[in-house]
Amino acid sequence: MSQGEDTAGDYEKWDFNEEVELEKRKRRKMPKGALSFLTSSPERAVALLYVLLAFTFLLFTILTIVNLRRVSAAWEALEQARQRSESSHTTAWHNLSDVQSALDKQLSGQLKAIRSRLQNVSQEVENVRWKVTQCNAEELSGRLRVLEQRDALEPVLRQLAEVKEEQSRASALLDAALEETRNLSEILCTRCPAGWQQFAKNCYFFSTDTKPWRAAMDSCTEFNAHLVIVDSEQENKFLANRIMENRVFWLGLSDAHKEDDWQWVDGLPLPLYFRFWNNGEPNNVGHQGEDCATILPNGRWNDATCSNTEPWICERGCCPRRASKTGLNQQKP
Ligand code: BGC
Ligand code: CA
């Protein structure tokens, strides 16, 4: 045998061995029972396949039913949830509508109140405007009337003013003339009656007789005079200088109407700053009291009992036609 023939024989041996080896491996991989069952008969294999198919179908059906139940439960839960949500929505909507209606009511009430207030205010404004208009109209017509009257009265008023002016001028002239006449008479009146002494523009009579205060006052009146009224310190000094010896004279001063309320015979009160009382006077001593004033030689005054008899001093103006002190109001102690 040749070398080529040997090589071809080798190859054939190798293929055969390879196929055997593969067949061995397949047999090793396949389970022995099933393999034997399948390989035992094709009919059995078909039956087995049918069984498997039926089992698979059954399993599929069961799984489908289970899944359908699950789906239906989920669907129910979803439906309930939807219903719940719907009911909660409805409730919320109801609540919301309730709140809205309450708010609407409240707002409409407030609106009504505001509207009525506004109405009141506008009425007030209207009233005020009307009053203002009325006032203005009345005021204007009043002013107009006044102006008209003024216009009508203008000439009369002017004449009246002129007359008044004339009158005041005449009155001033009259006053001046009267003053001149008075001065002239005072210049002419330089002498006091016999027994009377002059000081400034007055005449004084110092009595030598003595009388109670009231009688002394009456005596002065007979001479168209009055008990002396002291108006100044100079006058008081003049009187004191004329008092000779240790005598006192009645003054025209008394508090007979009210204790310690000293008044001159003309009714004027004795000023607090113008008093020449002696030390410790007036002391109102004695059971009758002392309500009539005297002047001492030193010019100081004393209150004495009015029923005492003392000399007195009368006073009157230089001109007999004119009273020496105005407003003479003699008293009766
Ligand atoms: C007193 C006076 C009093 C007089 C009466 C004098 O001693 O000093 O106050 O009026 O007596 O006579
Ligand atoms: Ca006295």
Tab-separated table of C-alpha atoms and ligand atoms in Angstrom:
chain	number	residue	atom	x	y	z
A	1	MET	CA	0.000	0.000	0.000
A	2	SER	CA	0.888	3.645	-0.926
A	3	GLN	CA	1.282	6.636	1.384
A	4	GLY	CA	-1.764	8.469	-0.255
A	5	GLU	CA	-4.070	5.615	0.400
A	6	ASP	CA	-2.979	5.581	4.051
A	7	THR	CA	-3.740	9.223	4.519
A	8	ALA	CA	-7.336	8.904	3.116
A	9	GLY	CA	-7.999	5.964	5.404
A	10	ASP	CA	-6.845	8.009	8.345
A	11	TYR	CA	-9.210	10.772	7.570
A	12	GLU	CA	-12.233	8.449	7.351
A	13	LYS	CA	-11.301	6.881	10.698
A	14	TRP	CA	-11.061	10.355	12.240
A	15	ASP	CA	-14.681	11.356	10.964
A	16	PHE	CA	-16.172	8.222	12.286
A	17	ASN	CA	-14.595	8.643	15.673
A	18	GLU	CA	-15.650	12.267	15.772
A	19	GLU	CA	-19.301	11.356	15.144
A	20	VAL	CA	-19.198	8.734	17.851
A	21	GLU	CA	-17.701	11.235	20.256
A	22	LEU	CA	-20.444	13.805	19.485
A	23	GLU	CA	-23.138	11.211	19.939
A	24	LYS	CA	-21.638	10.335	23.321
A	25	ARG	CA	-21.656	13.957	24.403
A	26	LYS	CA	-25.317	14.403	23.359
A	27	ARG	CA	-26.278	11.350	25.317
A	28	ARG	CA	-24.393	12.677	28.328
A	29	LYS	CA	-26.249	16.038	28.213
A	30	MET	CA	-29.796	14.665	27.827
A	31	PRO	CA	-31.683	13.414	31.051
A	32	LYS	CA	-31.868	9.841	31.027
A	33	GLY	CA	-35.752	9.474	31.878
A	34	ALA	CA	-37.108	12.078	29.498
A	35	LEU	CA	-34.675	11.089	26.905
A	36	SER	CA	-35.610	7.566	27.289
A	37	PHE	CA	-39.323	8.534	27.344
A	38	LEU	CA	-39.008	10.721	24.275
A	39	THR	CA	-36.854	8.440	22.473
A	40	SER	CA	-38.950	5.497	23.488
A	41	SER	CA	-41.999	6.644	21.424
A	42	PRO	CA	-42.962	9.742	19.407
A	43	GLU	CA	-46.594	9.362	20.405
A	44	ARG	CA	-45.639	9.668	24.002
A	45	ALA	CA	-43.669	12.786	23.254
A	46	VAL	CA	-46.647	14.321	21.513
A	47	ALA	CA	-48.883	13.430	24.448
A	48	LEU	CA	-46.395	14.914	26.784
A	49	LEU	CA	-46.334	18.071	24.765
A	50	TYR	CA	-50.110	18.246	24.869
A	51	VAL	CA	-50.055	17.836	28.616
A	52	LEU	CA	-47.497	20.584	28.849
A	53	LEU	CA	-49.601	22.759	26.618
A	54	ALA	CA	-52.724	22.143	28.721
A	55	PHE	CA	-50.793	22.867	31.888
A	56	THR	CA	-49.446	26.013	30.394
A	57	PHE	CA	-52.943	27.051	29.317
A	58	LEU	CA	-54.310	26.299	32.779
A	59	LEU	CA	-51.553	28.286	34.380
A	60	PHE	CA	-52.154	31.152	31.980
A	61	THR	CA	-55.889	31.068	32.738
A	62	ILE	CA	-55.282	31.052	36.502
A	63	LEU	CA	-52.802	33.877	36.184
A	64	THR	CA	-55.235	35.790	33.992
A	65	ILE	CA	-58.073	35.307	36.501
A	66	VAL	CA	-55.828	36.376	39.381
A	67	ASN	CA	-54.691	39.399	37.438
A	68	LEU	CA	-58.233	40.238	36.433
A	69	ARG	CA	-59.280	40.113	40.105
A	70	ARG	CA	-56.375	42.338	41.049
A	71	VAL	CA	-57.249	44.722	38.260
A	72	SER	CA	-60.894	44.762	39.340
A	73	ALA	CA	-59.901	45.389	43.014
A	74	ALA	CA	-57.617	48.195	41.912
A	75	TRP	CA	-60.392	49.550	39.758
A	76	GLU	CA	-62.812	49.473	42.719
A	77	ALA	CA	-60.256	51.195	44.962
A	78	LEU	CA	-59.754	53.768	42.234
A	79	GLU	CA	-63.503	54.229	41.949
A	80	GLN	CA	-63.849	54.665	45.715
A	81	ALA	CA	-60.993	57.117	45.746
A	82	ARG	CA	-62.649	58.982	42.909
A	83	GLN	CA	-65.938	58.994	44.771
A	84	ARG	CA	-64.242	60.124	47.967
A	85	SER	CA	-62.458	62.848	46.088
A	86	GLU	CA	-65.692	63.810	44.412
A	87	SER	CA	-67.554	63.927	47.740
A	88	SER	CA	-64.751	65.915	49.368
A	89	HIS	CA	-64.845	68.260	46.397
A	90	THR	CA	-68.587	68.552	46.779
A	91	THR	CA	-68.252	69.228	50.511
A	92	ALA	CA	-65.523	71.771	49.893
A	93	TRP	CA	-67.622	73.384	47.236
A	94	HIS	CA	-70.600	73.472	49.590
A	95	ASN	CA	-68.472	74.979	52.338
A	96	LEU	CA	-67.024	77.435	49.905
A	97	SER	CA	-70.447	78.398	48.651
A	98	ASP	CA	-71.665	78.712	52.262
A	99	VAL	CA	-68.749	80.981	53.103
A	100	GLN	CA	-69.299	82.916	49.936
A	101	SER	CA	-73.001	83.373	50.656
A	102	ALA	CA	-72.189	84.442	54.246
A	103	LEU	CA	-69.610	86.876	52.938
A	104	ASP	CA	-72.078	88.064	50.332
A	105	LYS	CA	-74.667	88.679	53.030
A	106	GLN	CA	-72.162	90.472	55.249
A	107	LEU	CA	-70.838	92.538	52.391
A	108	SER	CA	-74.294	93.412	51.175
A	109	GLY	CA	-75.221	94.482	54.741
A	110	GLN	CA	-72.102	96.620	54.979
A	111	LEU	CA	-72.732	97.984	51.531
A	112	LYS	CA	-76.264	98.898	52.546
A	113	ALA	CA	-74.982	100.628	55.678
A	114	ILE	CA	-72.308	102.495	53.698
A	115	ARG	CA	-74.861	103.449	51.078
A	116	SER	CA	-77.277	104.753	53.685
A	117	ARG	CA	-74.428	106.673	55.360
A	118	LEU	CA	-73.420	108.074	52.036
A	119	GLN	CA	-77.002	109.080	51.457
A	120	ASN	CA	-77.088	110.795	54.853
A	121	VAL	CA	-73.800	112.543	54.179
A	122	SER	CA	-74.915	113.688	50.772
A	123	GLN	CA	-78.164	114.916	52.311
A	124	GLU	CA	-76.173	116.773	54.960
A	125	VAL	CA	-73.953	118.276	52.295
A	126	GLU	CA	-77.027	119.258	50.374
A	127	ASN	CA	-78.555	120.836	53.472
A	128	VAL	CA	-75.371	122.705	54.281
A	129	ARG	CA	-75.085	123.873	50.688
A	130	TRP	CA	-78.680	125.021	50.805
A	131	LYS	CA	-78.137	126.823	54.102
A	132	VAL	CA	-74.964	128.443	52.803
A	133	THR	CA	-76.807	129.513	49.707
A	134	GLN	CA	-79.687	130.799	51.808
A	135	CYS	CA	-77.315	132.557	54.203
A	136	ASN	CA	-75.400	134.073	51.363
A	137	ALA	CA	-78.606	135.152	49.696
A	138	GLU	CA	-79.988	136.592	52.936
A	139	GLU	CA	-76.698	138.208	53.820
A	140	LEU	CA	-76.350	139.637	50.346
A	141	SER	CA	-79.896	140.955	50.295
A	142	GLY	CA	-79.361	142.354	53.814
A	143	ARG	CA	-76.201	144.058	52.726
A	144	LEU	CA	-77.913	145.293	49.646
A	145	ARG	CA	-80.708	146.717	51.775
A	146	VAL	CA	-78.178	148.341	54.082
A	147	LEU	CA	-76.324	149.730	51.100
A	148	GLU	CA	-79.546	151.040	49.605
A	149	GLN	CA	-80.570	152.561	52.907
A	150	ARG	CA	-77.109	153.962	53.323
A	151	ASP	CA	-77.317	155.450	49.885
A	152	ALA	CA	-80.691	156.978	50.690
A	153	LEU	CA	-79.569	158.171	54.078
A	154	GLU	CA	-76.197	159.366	52.884
A	155	PRO	CA	-77.135	163.064	52.510
A	156	VAL	CA	-79.086	163.049	55.770
A	157	LEU	CA	-76.212	161.398	57.594
A	158	ARG	CA	-73.780	163.878	56.126
A	159	GLN	CA	-75.926	166.752	57.289
A	160	LEU	CA	-76.273	165.145	60.710
A	161	ALA	CA	-72.493	164.805	60.989
A	162	GLU	CA	-72.082	168.443	60.005
A	163	VAL	CA	-74.671	169.491	62.596
A	164	LYS	CA	-72.896	167.376	65.217
A	165	GLU	CA	-69.601	168.965	64.329
A	166	GLU	CA	-71.140	172.397	64.614
A	167	GLN	CA	-72.679	171.454	67.926
A	168	SER	CA	-69.424	170.151	69.374
A	169	ARG	CA	-67.631	173.282	68.150
A	170	ALA	CA	-70.289	175.495	69.756
A	171	SER	CA	-70.155	173.445	72.966
A	172	ALA	CA	-66.345	173.783	73.085
A	173	LEU	CA	-66.689	177.524	72.580
A	174	LEU	CA	-69.306	177.686	75.335
A	175	ASP	CA	-67.070	175.688	77.716
A	176	ALA	CA	-64.177	178.034	76.993
A	177	ALA	CA	-66.383	181.092	77.566
A	178	LEU	CA	-67.703	179.645	80.830
A	179	GLU	CA	-64.189	178.858	82.038
A	180	GLU	CA	-63.151	182.417	81.159
A	181	THR	CA	-66.102	183.831	83.068
A	182	ARG	CA	-65.286	181.614	86.079
A	183	ASN	CA	-61.659	182.670	86.057
A	184	LEU	CA	-62.708	186.302	85.769
A	185	SER	CA	-65.075	186.034	88.729
A	186	GLU	CA	-62.386	184.264	90.765
A	187	ILE	CA	-59.929	187.017	89.920
A	188	LEU	CA	-62.488	189.567	90.946
A	189	CYS	CA	-63.280	187.573	94.132
A	190	THR	CA	-60.204	188.523	96.166
A	191	ARG	CA	-61.797	189.462	99.441
A	192	CYS	CA	-63.578	187.348	102.059
A	193	PRO	CA	-66.343	188.801	104.237
A	194	ALA	CA	-65.383	190.549	107.454
A	195	GLY	CA	-64.326	188.092	110.138
A	196	TRP	CA	-63.471	185.416	107.499
A	197	GLN	CA	-59.947	184.510	106.526
A	198	GLN	CA	-58.837	183.620	103.024
A	199	PHE	CA	-56.726	180.623	101.960
A	200	ALA	CA	-56.389	179.834	98.245
A	201	LYS	CA	-59.833	180.486	96.784
A	202	ASN	CA	-61.754	179.794	100.012
A	203	CYS	CA	-62.842	181.784	103.052
A	204	TYR	CA	-62.735	180.392	106.608
A	205	PHE	CA	-64.617	181.434	109.732
A	206	PHE	CA	-63.169	180.484	113.133
A	207	SER	CA	-65.955	180.755	115.719
A	208	THR	CA	-65.404	182.205	119.176
A	209	ASP	CA	-68.626	180.657	120.381
A	210	THR	CA	-68.911	176.920	121.185
A	211	LYS	CA	-71.637	174.531	120.130
A	212	PRO	CA	-72.244	170.782	119.692
A	213	TRP	CA	-71.111	169.430	116.281
A	214	ARG	CA	-74.631	169.430	114.722
A	215	ALA	CA	-75.430	172.999	115.832
A	216	ALA	CA	-72.046	174.182	114.574
A	217	MET	CA	-72.832	172.651	111.178
A	218	ASP	CA	-76.214	174.459	111.092
A	219	SER	CA	-74.526	177.690	111.932
A	220	CYS	CA	-72.179	177.334	108.914
A	221	THR	CA	-75.177	176.624	106.642
A	222	GLU	CA	-76.684	179.960	107.710
A	223	PHE	CA	-73.598	181.647	106.255
A	224	ASN	CA	-73.939	179.714	103.000
A	225	ALA	CA	-70.924	177.685	104.155
A	226	HIS	CA	-70.158	174.260	105.686
A	227	LEU	CA	-67.944	172.841	108.423
A	228	VAL	CA	-64.423	172.807	107.074
A	229	ILE	CA	-63.337	170.001	104.707
A	230	VAL	CA	-59.561	169.518	104.608
A	231	ASP	CA	-58.284	168.777	101.088
A	232	SER	CA	-54.541	169.265	101.446
A	233	GLU	CA	-51.729	169.324	103.945
A	234	GLN	CA	-51.269	173.061	103.218
A	235	GLU	CA	-54.892	173.737	104.072
A	236	ASN	CA	-54.484	171.662	107.291
A	237	LYS	CA	-51.371	173.732	108.194
A	238	PHE	CA	-53.229	176.974	107.448
A	239	LEU	CA	-56.007	175.926	109.848
A	240	ALA	CA	-53.557	174.824	112.559
A	241	ASN	CA	-51.676	178.146	112.339
A	242	ARG	CA	-54.894	180.059	112.960
A	243	ILE	CA	-55.759	178.145	116.157
A	244	MET	CA	-54.733	180.225	119.159
A	245	GLU	CA	-54.519	179.132	122.749
A	246	ASN	CA	-55.115	175.544	123.702
A	247	ARG	CA	-58.397	175.119	121.846
A	248	VAL	CA	-59.832	172.496	119.499
A	249	PHE	CA	-62.273	173.170	116.605
A	250	TRP	CA	-64.916	170.974	114.979
A	251	LEU	CA	-64.061	169.714	111.497
A	252	GLY	CA	-66.688	168.669	108.946
A	253	LEU	CA	-65.708	165.011	109.554
A	254	SER	CA	-67.801	162.285	111.231
A	255	ASP	CA	-68.320	158.490	111.483
A	256	ALA	CA	-71.758	158.784	113.116
A	257	HIS	CA	-73.471	156.738	110.380
A	258	LYS	CA	-71.046	153.806	110.742
A	259	GLU	CA	-68.265	153.344	113.264
A	260	ASP	CA	-64.793	153.955	111.846
A	261	ASP	CA	-66.168	154.872	108.417
A	262	TRP	CA	-65.120	158.508	108.413
A	263	GLN	CA	-66.806	160.843	105.923
A	264	TRP	CA	-66.605	164.540	105.159
A	265	VAL	CA	-69.798	166.580	105.271
A	266	ASP	CA	-69.940	166.525	101.474
A	267	GLY	CA	-70.379	162.738	101.689
A	268	LEU	CA	-66.901	161.836	100.404
A	269	PRO	CA	-64.958	159.224	102.360
A	270	LEU	CA	-61.755	160.111	104.203
A	271	PRO	CA	-58.931	158.596	102.108
A	272	LEU	CA	-56.621	156.187	103.964
A	273	TYR	CA	-53.533	158.028	102.694
A	274	PHE	CA	-54.854	161.444	103.790
A	275	ARG	CA	-55.340	161.350	107.558
A	276	PHE	CA	-53.808	163.511	110.271
A	277	TRP	CA	-55.010	161.653	113.350
A	278	ASN	CA	-53.140	162.363	116.603
A	279	ASN	CA	-51.256	159.390	118.105
A	280	GLY	CA	-53.708	156.790	119.398
A	281	GLU	CA	-56.693	158.424	117.669
A	282	PRO	CA	-59.433	157.828	116.755
A	283	ASN	CA	-60.109	155.859	119.976
A	284	ASN	CA	-63.904	156.320	120.347
A	285	VAL	CA	-63.722	156.563	124.171
A	286	GLY	CA	-66.584	157.231	126.600
A	287	HIS	CA	-69.998	155.646	126.995
A	288	GLN	CA	-71.410	157.848	124.166
A	289	GLY	CA	-68.486	157.116	121.887
A	290	GLU	CA	-66.687	159.731	119.775
A	291	ASP	CA	-68.084	160.186	116.255
A	292	CYS	CA	-67.090	163.785	115.397
A	293	ALA	CA	-63.593	164.999	114.518
A	294	THR	CA	-61.739	168.035	115.933
A	295	ILE	CA	-58.473	169.682	114.919
A	296	LEU	CA	-55.885	170.349	117.638
A	297	PRO	CA	-53.495	173.370	117.708
A	298	ASN	CA	-50.687	171.097	116.441
A	299	GLY	CA	-52.799	170.316	113.351
A	300	ARG	CA	-53.482	166.718	114.482
A	301	TRP	CA	-57.028	165.338	114.651
A	302	ASN	CA	-59.003	163.730	117.501
A	303	ASP	CA	-62.361	161.988	117.587
A	304	ALA	CA	-64.604	163.547	120.223
A	305	THR	CA	-68.149	163.119	121.511
A	306	CYS	CA	-70.443	164.954	119.104
A	307	SER	CA	-72.523	166.460	121.940
A	308	ASN	CA	-69.449	168.239	123.328
A	309	THR	CA	-69.508	171.990	122.846
A	310	GLU	CA	-66.517	173.222	120.891
A	311	PRO	CA	-65.738	176.152	118.573
A	312	TRP	CA	-65.936	175.293	114.871
A	313	ILE	CA	-64.539	176.371	111.502
A	314	CYS	CA	-66.818	177.211	108.555
A	315	GLU	CA	-65.583	177.187	104.977
A	316	ARG	CA	-66.971	178.598	101.718
A	317	GLY	CA	-65.746	179.680	98.318
A	318	CYS	CA	-64.501	183.191	97.649
A	319	CYS	CA	-67.451	183.809	95.349
A	320	PRO	CA	-70.689	183.651	97.255
A	321	ARG	CA	-72.577	182.374	94.122
A	322	ARG	CA	-70.334	179.340	93.943
A	323	ALA	CA	-70.193	176.544	96.566
A	324	SER	CA	-66.727	176.083	98.023
A	325	LYS	CA	-66.757	172.244	97.771
A	326	THR	CA	-68.957	170.409	95.292
A	327	GLY	CA	-71.551	167.778	96.218
A	328	LEU	CA	-72.089	169.078	99.713
A	329	ASN	CA	-74.194	166.591	101.622
A	330	GLN	CA	-74.534	167.555	105.236
A	331	GLN	CA	-75.166	164.860	107.794
A	332	LYS	CA	-77.041	164.642	111.044
A	333	PRO	CA	-74.905	162.834	113.614
B	1	BGC	C1	-58.026	161.661	124.758
B	1	BGC	C2	-58.927	161.773	123.538
B	1	BGC	C3	-60.344	161.961	123.939
B	1	BGC	C4	-60.501	163.090	124.885
B	1	BGC	C5	-61.921	163.213	125.358
B	1	BGC	C6	-58.247	162.848	125.640
B	1	BGC	O1	-57.483	162.735	126.791
B	1	BGC	O2	-56.669	161.635	124.372
B	1	BGC	O3	-58.804	160.669	122.750
B	1	BGC	O4	-61.124	162.196	122.802
B	1	BGC	O5	-59.624	162.902	125.974
B	1	BGC	O6	-62.102	164.340	126.088
B	2	CA	CA	-60.593	160.605	120.853
